[in-house]
Coordinates of C-alpha atoms in Angstrom, one line a residue:
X74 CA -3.5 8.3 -43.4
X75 CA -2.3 4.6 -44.9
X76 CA 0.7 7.1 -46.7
X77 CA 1.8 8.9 -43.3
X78 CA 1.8 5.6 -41.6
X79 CA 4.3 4.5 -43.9
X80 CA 6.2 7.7 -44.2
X81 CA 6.4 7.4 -40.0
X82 CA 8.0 4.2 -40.5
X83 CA 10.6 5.3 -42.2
X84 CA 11.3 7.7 -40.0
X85 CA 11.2 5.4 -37.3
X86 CA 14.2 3.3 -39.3
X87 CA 16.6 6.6 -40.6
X88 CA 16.3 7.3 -36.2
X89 CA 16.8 4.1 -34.7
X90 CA 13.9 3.7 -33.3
X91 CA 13.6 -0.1 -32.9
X92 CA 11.0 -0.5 -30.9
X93 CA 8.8 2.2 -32.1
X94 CA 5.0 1.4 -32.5
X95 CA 1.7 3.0 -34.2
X96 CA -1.5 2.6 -32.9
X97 CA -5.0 4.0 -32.1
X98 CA -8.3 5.0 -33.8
X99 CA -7.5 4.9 -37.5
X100 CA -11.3 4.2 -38.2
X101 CA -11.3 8.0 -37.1
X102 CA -9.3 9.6 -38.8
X103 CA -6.6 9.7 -36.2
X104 CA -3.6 7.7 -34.8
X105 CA -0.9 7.3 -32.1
X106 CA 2.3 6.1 -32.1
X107 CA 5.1 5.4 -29.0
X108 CA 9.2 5.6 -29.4
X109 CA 11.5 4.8 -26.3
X110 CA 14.4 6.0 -25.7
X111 CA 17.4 7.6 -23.4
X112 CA 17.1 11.2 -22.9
X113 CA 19.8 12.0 -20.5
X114 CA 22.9 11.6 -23.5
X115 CA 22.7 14.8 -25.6
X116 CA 23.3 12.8 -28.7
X117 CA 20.0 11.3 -28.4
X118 CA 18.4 14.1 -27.3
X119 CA 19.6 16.0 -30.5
X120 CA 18.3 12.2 -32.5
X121 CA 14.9 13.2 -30.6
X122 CA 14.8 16.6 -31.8
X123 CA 15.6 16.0 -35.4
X124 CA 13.3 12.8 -35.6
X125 CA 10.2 15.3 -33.9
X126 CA 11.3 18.1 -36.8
X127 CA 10.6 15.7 -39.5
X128 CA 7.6 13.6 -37.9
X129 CA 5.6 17.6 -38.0
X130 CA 7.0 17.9 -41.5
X131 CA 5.1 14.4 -42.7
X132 CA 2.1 15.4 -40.7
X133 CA 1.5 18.8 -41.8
X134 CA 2.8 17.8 -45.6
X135 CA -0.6 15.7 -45.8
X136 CA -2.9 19.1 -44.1
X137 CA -3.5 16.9 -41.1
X138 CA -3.4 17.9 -37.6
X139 CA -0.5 17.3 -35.1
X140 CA -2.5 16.2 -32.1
X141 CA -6.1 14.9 -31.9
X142 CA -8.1 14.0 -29.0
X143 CA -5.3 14.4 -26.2
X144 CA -5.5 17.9 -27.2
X145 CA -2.1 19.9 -27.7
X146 CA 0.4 19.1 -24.8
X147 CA 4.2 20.9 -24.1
X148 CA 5.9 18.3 -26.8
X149 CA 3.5 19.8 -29.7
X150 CA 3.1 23.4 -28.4
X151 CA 6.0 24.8 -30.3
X152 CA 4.6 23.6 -33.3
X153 CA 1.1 25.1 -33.0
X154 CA 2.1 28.3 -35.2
X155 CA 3.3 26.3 -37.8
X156 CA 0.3 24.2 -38.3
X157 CA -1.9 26.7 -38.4
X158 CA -0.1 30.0 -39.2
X159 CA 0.7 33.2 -37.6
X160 CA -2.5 35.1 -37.9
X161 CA -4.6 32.3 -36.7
X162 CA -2.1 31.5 -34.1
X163 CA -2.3 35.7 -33.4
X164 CA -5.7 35.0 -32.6
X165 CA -5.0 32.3 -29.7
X166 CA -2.4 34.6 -28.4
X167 CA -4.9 37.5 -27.9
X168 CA -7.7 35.2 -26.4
X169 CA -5.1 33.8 -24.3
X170 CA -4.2 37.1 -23.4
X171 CA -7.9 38.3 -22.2
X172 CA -8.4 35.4 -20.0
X173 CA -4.9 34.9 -18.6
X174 CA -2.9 37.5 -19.0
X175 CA -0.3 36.6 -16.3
X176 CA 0.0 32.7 -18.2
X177 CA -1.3 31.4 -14.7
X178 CA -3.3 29.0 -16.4
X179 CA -1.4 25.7 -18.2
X180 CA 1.3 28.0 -18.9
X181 CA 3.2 26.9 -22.2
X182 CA 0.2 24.4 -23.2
X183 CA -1.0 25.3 -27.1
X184 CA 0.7 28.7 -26.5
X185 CA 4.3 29.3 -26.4
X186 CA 6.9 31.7 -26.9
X187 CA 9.7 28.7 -26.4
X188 CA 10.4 27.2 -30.1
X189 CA 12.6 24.5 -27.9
X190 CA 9.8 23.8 -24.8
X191 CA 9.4 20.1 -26.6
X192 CA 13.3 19.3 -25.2
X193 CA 13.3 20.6 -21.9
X194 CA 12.0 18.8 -18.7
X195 CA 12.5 15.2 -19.2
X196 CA 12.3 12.9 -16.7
X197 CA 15.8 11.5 -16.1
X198 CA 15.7 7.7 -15.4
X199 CA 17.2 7.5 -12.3
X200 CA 18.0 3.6 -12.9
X201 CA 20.4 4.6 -15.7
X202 CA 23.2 6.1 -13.9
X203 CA 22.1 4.0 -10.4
X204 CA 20.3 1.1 -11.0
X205 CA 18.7 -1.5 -8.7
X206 CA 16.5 -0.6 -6.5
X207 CA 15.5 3.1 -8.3
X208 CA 13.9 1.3 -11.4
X209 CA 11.0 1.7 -9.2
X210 CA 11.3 5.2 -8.9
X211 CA 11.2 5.0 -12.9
X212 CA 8.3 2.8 -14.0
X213 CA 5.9 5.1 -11.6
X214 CA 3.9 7.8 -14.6
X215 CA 2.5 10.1 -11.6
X216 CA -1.1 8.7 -12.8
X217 CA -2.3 9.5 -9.6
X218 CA -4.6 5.9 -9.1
X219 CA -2.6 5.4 -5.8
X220 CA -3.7 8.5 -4.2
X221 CA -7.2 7.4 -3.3
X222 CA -6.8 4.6 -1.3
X223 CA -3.5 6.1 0.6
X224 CA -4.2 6.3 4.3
X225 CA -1.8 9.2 4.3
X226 CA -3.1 11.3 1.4
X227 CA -4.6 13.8 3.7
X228 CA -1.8 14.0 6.1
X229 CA 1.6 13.9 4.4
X230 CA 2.3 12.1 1.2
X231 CA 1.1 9.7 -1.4
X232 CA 2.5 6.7 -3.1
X233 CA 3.3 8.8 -6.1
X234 CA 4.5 12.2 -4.0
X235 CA 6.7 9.6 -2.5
X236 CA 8.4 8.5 -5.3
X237 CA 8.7 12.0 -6.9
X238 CA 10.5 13.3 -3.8
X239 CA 12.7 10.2 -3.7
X240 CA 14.0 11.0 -7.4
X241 CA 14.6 14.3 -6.9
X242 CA 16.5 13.4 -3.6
X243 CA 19.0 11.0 -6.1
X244 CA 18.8 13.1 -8.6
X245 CA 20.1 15.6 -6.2
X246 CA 22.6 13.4 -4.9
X247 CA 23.8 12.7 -8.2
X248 CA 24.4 16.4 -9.5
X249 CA 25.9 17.3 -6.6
X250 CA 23.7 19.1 -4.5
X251 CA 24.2 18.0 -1.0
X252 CA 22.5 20.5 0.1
X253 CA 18.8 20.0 -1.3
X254 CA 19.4 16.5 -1.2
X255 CA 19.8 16.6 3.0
X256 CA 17.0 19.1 3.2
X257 CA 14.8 16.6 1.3
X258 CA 16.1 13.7 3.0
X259 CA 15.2 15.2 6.2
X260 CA 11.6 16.1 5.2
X261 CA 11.1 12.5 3.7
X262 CA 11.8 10.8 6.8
X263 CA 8.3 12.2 8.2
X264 CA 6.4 12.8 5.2
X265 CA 7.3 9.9 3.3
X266 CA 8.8 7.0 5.5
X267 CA 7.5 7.4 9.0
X268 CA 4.1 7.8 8.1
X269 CA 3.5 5.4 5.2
X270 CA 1.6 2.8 6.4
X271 CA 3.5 0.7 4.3
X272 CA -0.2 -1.6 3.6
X273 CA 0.6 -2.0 -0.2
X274 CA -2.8 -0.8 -1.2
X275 CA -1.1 1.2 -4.0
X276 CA -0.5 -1.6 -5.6
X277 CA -3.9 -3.2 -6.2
X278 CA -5.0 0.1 -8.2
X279 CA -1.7 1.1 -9.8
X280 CA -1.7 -0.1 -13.6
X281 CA 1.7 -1.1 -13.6
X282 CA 1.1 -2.6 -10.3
X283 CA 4.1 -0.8 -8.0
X284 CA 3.8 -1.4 -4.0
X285 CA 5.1 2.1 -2.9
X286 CA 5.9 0.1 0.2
X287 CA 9.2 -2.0 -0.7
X288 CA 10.1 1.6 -1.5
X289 CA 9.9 2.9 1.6
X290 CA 11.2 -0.3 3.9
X291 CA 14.1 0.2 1.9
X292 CA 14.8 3.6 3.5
X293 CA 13.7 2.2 7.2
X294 CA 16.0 -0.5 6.4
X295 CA 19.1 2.3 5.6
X296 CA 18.2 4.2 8.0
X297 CA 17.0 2.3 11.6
X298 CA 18.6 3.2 14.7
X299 CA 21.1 0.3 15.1
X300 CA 19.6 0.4 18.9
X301 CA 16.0 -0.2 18.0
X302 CA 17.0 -3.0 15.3
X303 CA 18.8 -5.0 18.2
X304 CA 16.1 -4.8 20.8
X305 CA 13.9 -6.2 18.0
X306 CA 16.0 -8.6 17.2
X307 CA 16.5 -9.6 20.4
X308 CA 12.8 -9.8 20.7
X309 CA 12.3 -12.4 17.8
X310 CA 14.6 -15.1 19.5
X311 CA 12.6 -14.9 22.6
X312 CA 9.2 -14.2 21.3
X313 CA 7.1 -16.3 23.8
X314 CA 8.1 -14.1 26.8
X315 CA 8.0 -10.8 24.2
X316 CA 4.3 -11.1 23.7
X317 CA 3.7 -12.3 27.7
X318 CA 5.6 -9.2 29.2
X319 CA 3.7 -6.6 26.1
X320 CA 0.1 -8.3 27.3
X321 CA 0.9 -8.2 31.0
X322 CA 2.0 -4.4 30.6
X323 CA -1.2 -3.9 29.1
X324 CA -3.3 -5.7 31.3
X325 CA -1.5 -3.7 33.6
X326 CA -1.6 0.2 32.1
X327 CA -5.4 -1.1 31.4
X328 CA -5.9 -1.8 34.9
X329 CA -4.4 1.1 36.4
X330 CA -7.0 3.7 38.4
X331 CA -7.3 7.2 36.3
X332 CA -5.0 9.1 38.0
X333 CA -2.4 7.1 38.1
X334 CA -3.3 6.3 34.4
X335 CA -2.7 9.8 33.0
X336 CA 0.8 9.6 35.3
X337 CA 1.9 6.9 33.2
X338 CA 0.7 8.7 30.1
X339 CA 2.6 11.4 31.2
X340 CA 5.7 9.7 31.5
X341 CA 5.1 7.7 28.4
X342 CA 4.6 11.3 26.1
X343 CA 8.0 12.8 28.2
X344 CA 10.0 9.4 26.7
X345 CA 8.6 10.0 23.5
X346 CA 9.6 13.4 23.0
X347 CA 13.2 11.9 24.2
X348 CA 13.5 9.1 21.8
X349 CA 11.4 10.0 19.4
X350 CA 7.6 9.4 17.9
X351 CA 9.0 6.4 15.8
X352 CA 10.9 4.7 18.2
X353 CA 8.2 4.5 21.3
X354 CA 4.9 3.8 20.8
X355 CA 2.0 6.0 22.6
X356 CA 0.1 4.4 25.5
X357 CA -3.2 5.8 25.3
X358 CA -6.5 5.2 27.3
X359 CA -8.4 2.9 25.1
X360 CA -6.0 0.6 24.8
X361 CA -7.2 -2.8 25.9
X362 CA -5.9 -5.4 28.4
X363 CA -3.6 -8.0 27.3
X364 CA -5.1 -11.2 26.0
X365 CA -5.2 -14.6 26.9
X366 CA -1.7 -17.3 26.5
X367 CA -1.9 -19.2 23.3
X368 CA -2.1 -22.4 24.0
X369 CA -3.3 -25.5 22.3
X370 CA -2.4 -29.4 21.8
X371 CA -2.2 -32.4 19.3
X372 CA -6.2 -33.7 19.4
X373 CA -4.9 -36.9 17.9
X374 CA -6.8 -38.7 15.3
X375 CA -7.4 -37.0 11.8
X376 CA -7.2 -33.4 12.0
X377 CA -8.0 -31.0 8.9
X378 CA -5.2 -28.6 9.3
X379 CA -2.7 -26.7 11.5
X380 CA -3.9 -23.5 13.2
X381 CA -1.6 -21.0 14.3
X382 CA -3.4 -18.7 16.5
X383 CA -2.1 -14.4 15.9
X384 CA 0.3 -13.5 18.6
X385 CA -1.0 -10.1 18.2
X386 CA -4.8 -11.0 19.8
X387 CA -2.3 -12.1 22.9
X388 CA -1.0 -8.7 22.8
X389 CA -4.1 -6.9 22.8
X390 CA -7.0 -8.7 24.7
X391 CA -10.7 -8.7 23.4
X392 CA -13.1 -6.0 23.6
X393 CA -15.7 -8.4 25.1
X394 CA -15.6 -12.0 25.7
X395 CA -12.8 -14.3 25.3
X396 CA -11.4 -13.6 22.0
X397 CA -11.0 -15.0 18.0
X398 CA -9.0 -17.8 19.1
X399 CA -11.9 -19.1 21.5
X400 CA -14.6 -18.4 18.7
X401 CA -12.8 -20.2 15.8
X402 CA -12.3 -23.2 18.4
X403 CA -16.0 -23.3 19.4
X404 CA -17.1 -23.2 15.5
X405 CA -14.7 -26.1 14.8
X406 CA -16.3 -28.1 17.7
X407 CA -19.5 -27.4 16.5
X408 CA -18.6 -28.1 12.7
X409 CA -16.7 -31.4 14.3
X410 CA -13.3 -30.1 12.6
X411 CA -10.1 -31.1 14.4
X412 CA -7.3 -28.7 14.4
X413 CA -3.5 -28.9 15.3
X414 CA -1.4 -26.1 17.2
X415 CA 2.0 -26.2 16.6
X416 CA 4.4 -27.6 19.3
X417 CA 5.9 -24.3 21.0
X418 CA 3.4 -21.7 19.4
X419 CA 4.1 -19.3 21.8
X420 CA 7.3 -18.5 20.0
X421 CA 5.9 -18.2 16.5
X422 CA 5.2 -14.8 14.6
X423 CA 4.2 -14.4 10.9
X424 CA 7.3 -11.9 10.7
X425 CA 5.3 -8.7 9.4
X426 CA 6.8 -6.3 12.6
X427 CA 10.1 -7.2 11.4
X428 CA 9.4 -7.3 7.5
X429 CA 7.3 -3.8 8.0
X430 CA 10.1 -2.2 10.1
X431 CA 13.1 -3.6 8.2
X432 CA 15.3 -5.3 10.6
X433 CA 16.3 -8.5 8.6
X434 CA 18.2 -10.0 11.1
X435 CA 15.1 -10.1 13.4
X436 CA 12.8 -11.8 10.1
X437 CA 15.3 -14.5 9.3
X438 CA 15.6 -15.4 13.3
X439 CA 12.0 -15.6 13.2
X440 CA 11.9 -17.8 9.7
X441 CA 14.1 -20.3 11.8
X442 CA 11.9 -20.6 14.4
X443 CA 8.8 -20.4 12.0
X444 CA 9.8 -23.1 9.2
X445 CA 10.4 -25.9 11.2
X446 CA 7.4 -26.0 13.3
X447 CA 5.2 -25.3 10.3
X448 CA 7.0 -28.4 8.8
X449 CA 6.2 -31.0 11.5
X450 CA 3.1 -29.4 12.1
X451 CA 1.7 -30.1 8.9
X452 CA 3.4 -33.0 8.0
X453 CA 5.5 -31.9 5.2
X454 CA 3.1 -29.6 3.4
X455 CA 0.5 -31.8 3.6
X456 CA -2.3 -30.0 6.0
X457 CA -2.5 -26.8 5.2
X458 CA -2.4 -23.7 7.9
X459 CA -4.5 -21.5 9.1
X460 CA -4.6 -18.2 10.8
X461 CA -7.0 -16.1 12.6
X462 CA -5.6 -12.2 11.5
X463 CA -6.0 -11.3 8.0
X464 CA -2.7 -9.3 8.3
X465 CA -0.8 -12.1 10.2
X466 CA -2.5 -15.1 7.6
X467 CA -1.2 -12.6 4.8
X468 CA 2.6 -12.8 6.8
X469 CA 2.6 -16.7 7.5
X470 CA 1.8 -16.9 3.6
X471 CA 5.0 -14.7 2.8
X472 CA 7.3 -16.1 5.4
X473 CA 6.1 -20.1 4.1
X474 CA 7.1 -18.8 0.6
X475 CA 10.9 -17.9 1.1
X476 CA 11.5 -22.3 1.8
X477 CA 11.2 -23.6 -2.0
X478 CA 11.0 -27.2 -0.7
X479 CA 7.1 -26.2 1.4
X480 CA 4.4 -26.2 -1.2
X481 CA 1.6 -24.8 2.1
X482 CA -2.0 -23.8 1.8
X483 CA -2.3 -20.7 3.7
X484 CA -5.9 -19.6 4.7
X485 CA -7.7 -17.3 6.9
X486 CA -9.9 -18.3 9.7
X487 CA -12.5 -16.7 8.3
X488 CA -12.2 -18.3 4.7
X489 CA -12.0 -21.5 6.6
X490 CA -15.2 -21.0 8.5
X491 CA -17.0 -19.7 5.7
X492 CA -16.5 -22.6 3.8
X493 CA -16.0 -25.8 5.7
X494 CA -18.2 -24.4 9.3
X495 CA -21.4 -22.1 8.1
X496 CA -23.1 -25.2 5.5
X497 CA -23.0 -26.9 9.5
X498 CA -24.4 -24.5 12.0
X499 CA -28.3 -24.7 11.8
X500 CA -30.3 -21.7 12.6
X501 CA -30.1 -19.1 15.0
X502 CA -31.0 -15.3 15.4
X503 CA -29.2 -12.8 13.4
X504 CA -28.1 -8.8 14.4
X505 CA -30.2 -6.7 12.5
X506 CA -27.2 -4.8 11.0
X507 CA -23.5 -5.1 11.2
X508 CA -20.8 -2.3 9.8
X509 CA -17.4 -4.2 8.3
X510 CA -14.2 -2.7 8.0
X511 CA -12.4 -5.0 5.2
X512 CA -8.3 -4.7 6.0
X513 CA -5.3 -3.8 3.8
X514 CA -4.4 -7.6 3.8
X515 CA -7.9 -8.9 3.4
X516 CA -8.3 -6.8 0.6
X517 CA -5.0 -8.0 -0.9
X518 CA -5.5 -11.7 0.0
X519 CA -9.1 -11.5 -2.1
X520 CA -10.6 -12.7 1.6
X521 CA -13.5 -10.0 1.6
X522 CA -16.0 -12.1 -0.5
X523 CA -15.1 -14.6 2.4
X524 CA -15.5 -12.0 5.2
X525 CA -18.8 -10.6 3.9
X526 CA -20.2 -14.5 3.9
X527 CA -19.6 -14.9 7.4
X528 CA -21.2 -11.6 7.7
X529 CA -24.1 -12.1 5.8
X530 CA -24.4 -15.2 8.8
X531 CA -24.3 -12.9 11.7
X532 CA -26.9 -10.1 10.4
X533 CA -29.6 -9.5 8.3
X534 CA -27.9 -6.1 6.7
X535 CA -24.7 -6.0 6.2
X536 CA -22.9 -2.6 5.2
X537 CA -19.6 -2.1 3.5
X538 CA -18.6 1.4 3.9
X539 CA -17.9 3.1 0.6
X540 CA -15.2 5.6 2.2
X541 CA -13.6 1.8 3.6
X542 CA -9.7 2.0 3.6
X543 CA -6.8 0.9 5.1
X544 CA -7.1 2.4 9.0
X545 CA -3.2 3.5 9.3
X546 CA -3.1 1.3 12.5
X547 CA -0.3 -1.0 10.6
X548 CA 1.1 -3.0 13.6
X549 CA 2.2 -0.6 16.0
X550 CA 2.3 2.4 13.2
X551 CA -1.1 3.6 15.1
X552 CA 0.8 3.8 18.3
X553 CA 4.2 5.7 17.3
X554 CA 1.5 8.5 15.0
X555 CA -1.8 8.2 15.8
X556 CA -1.9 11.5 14.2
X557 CA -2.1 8.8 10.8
X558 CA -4.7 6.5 12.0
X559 CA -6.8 10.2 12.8
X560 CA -6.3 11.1 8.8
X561 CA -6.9 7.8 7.6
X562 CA -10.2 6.6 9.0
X563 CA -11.5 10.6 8.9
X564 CA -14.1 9.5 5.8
X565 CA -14.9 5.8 6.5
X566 CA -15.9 6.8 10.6
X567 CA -18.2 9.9 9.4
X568 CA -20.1 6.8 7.1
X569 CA -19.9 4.7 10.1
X570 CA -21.4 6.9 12.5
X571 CA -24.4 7.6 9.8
X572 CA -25.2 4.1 9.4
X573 CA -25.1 3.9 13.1
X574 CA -25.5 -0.5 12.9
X575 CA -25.9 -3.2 15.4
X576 CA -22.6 -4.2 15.8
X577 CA -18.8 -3.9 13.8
X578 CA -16.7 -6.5 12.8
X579 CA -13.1 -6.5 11.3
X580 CA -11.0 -9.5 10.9
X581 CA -7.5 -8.3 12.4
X582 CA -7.2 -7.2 15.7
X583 CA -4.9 -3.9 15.4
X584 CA -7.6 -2.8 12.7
X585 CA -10.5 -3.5 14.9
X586 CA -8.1 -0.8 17.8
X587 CA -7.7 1.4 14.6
X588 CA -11.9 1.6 14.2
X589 CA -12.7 1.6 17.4
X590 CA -10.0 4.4 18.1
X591 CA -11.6 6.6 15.3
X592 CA -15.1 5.7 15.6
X593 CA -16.4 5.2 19.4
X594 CA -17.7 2.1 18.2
X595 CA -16.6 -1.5 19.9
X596 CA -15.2 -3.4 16.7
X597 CA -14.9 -7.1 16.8
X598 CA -13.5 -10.0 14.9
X599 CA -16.4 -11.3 12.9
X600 CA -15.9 -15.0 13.8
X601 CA -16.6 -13.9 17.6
X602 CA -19.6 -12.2 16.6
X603 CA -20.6 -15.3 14.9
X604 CA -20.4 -17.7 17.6
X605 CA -22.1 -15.0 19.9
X606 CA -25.4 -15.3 17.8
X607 CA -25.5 -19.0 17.3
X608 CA -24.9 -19.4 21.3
X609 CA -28.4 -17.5 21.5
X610 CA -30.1 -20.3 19.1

């Protein structure tokens, strides 16, 4: 073994192969070893070949065995005869023969006809010959981790689906193949862009830690209806009467009698099928009322931080009661914890609608209004800020991080309270059980330890479903397909309906619509839970 090592070496130097490495189990009799290199230039494809002819030749010189434990794959197939000789390798051809007859089965895997299978099939880097933004496309390995905690793995695509189709779109592209290229590109913009919830769970289980989801805001960026980009950004530099017209229209379409409620929906469907799923969202009967202004002032005095109430619970009203922002105020009066609002907080947004759907123009006119405020607000950096929607507390974080001069704390209402509010409430009478839904972003943000504290306040059993994933809702994604939310919180609301608890809690409001959409059940943030049961002590 210590010989072929060496031998290997060489034949790592008479090839070039700088960077080549060995490694692996040697206590076993076996090892591995890793070269990297360019296969698109024929010259080092024919390098590749001759270097593989005389790594088999070291191998086999010493008797040993030219794979071990990965078993034998498409790069060592052709070899197989010639480690182990034609009548033996007779044998596997016959056996083959009786149980797969039509090669159905791993076809060209140990047995193979193709003396030159070990060349063909390489996966062009499409970075190479276009880089930038497509050295994504290359790192990705097709492991397959993402595809578990996709939201639309059971709909369209996954991360990893995504990515292939995207390289074989450029690849397309580059060959000159209009043709599959625009078929392809016209598949993708369903299947891989419109219904990506774009949550970036990929990239908490992906190994080499790729977020699928700057993949596909690239192509929403290339390809958004200039229309729908300038109503949006029209929207973000006149925010504050944005979000008042949205919750009045919902207050409205919530208010409306049933008959003249399915009219509306009527109409609503009839301009969708005009403009298209992606570029109006679906009115739909559950849909709550609009919420409550945001308002707030300067207490004076010492305060503890700045709190920027989520737009989006202004949007969308509560399902009972008066909503987060009126719990986390009643906890902080009851902990004694002074808060500041922002002057003008009606016309702040974290930024995610215009990060998720691309339109940069509409981000940076929202970072203008954003930065400043923050600044005062916080005196420089020196409170830090806090935010009552995990997904909105995830985009005040992002949108504080583009201004190298801010150094802010960002944390979530629900971090805050779990901390600095629960060692101060006394006791009071808990829910017997409570179902959480823990988001994309509270995931991401490591706030779920947090979340199932405050939890673990409001009921004696607290149940994290297993099946638990990101519910699609994204924003407004669960309005434009709601056909994604459906595949996405399929598993997690079968759990929930078998646990069958007390009450549900979430901690962002579009993901309590998303569970309460899928499941029947009335989903609520957390924190309003919470002061519900210490009101009753």
């Amino acid at each position: 073994l210590a010989q072929t090592c060496v031998e290997l070496g060489e034949i790592f130097d008479r090839y070039g192969y700088e960077d080549s490495v060995i490694f692996g189990h040697a206590k076993d009799g076996n090892i591995h070893f890793m070269i990297t290199d360019d296969f698109g230039p024929a010259d080092n494809m024919k390098r590749y070949e001759q270097f593989t002819e005389d790594m088999v030749d070291v191998i086999l010189n010493y008797s040993g065995s030219l794979k071990a434990e990965h078993g034998t794959g498409r790069i060592m197939a052709p070899f197989v005869p010639r480690q182990w000789g034609g009548e033996l390798f007779e044998v596997m051809v016959e056996t083959k023969n009786l149980f797969d007859p039509k090669r159905l089965l791993n076809d060209n895997t140990i047995v193979t006809e193709d003396a030159k299978l070990h060349l063909k099939d390489f996966k062009t880097p499409v970075s190479i010959v276009e880089p930038g933004d497509y050295a994504l496309l290359d790192r990705c390995v097709s492991c397959g981790y993402c595809e578990p905690v996709c939201p639309s793995r059971d709909l369209t695509m996954t991360p990893r689906q995504r990515i292939a189709m995207r390289r074989e779109i450029e690849l397309a592209k580059l060959a000159g193949d209009t043709a599959t290229a625009e078929k392809l590109s016209k598949q993708f913009r369903y299947d891989g862009r419109d219904t990506c919830a774009v949550c970036g769970l990929c990239s908490t289980v992906c190994p080499l830690t790729i977020n699928t989801a700057l993949l596909v805001k690239k192509y929403r960026k290339s390809e958004h209806p200039a229309l729908g980009g300038a109503v949006w950004s029209f929207a973000a530099k006149h925010w504050g009467g944005t979000v008042n017209v949205a919750s009045a229209a919902m207050s409205v379409a919530h208010a409306l009698p049933g008959p003249l409620k399915s009219a509306v929906i009527g109409i609503n469907k009839a301009g969708r099928a005009i403009l298209g799923d992606d570029n109006l969202q679906l009115i739909s009967k559950e849909l709550p009322g609009g919420g409550r202004s945001r308002k707030g002032e300067d207490p004076g005095g010492d305060v503890a931080a700045v709190y920027v109430p989520a737009c989006v619970n202004t949007m969308f009203g509560p399902a009972k009661g008066e909503g987060v922002q009126a719990a986390f105020e009643e906890l902080l009066k009851l902990a004694g914890i002074k808060v500041r609002i922002p002057e003008g907080i009606n016309s702040m947004c974290c930024g995610t609608v215009w990060s998720s759907k691309q339109i940069p123009q509409g981000y940076e006119a929202m970072r203008k209004v954003v930065l400043p405020k923050i600044k005062a607000a916080s005196e420089n950096g020196r409170l830090p800020v806090i935010c009552d929607a995990s997904s909105c507390t995830e985009g005040y974080a992002h949108i504080i991080a583009t201004d190298d001069t801010l150094d802010i704390e960002v944390i979530d209402a629900v971090a805050f309270v779990a901390e600095h509010v629960l060692p101060k409430l006394g006791s009071y009478p808990k829910l017997p059980s409570l179902t959480l839904h823990e988001t994309c972003s509270s995931t991401q943000m490591g706030l779920n330890p947090a979340f199932e504290t405050v939890a673990a306040a409001v009921a004696d059993k607290v149940n994290v479903p297993i099946a638990n994933g990101c519910c699609a809702f994204a924003g407004d994604r669960g309005m434009l397909h709601p056909e994604l939310t459906r595949a996405a919180t399929r598993p997690e609301a079968a759990e929930v309906a078998k646990l069958n608890a007390s009450a549900h809690a979430s901690v962002n409001r579009t993901c309590e619509l998303g569970l309460t959409r899928a499941t029947g059940k009335i989903y609520q943030h957390v924190l309003e839970l919470l002061v519900q049961q210490v009101k009753l002590g």
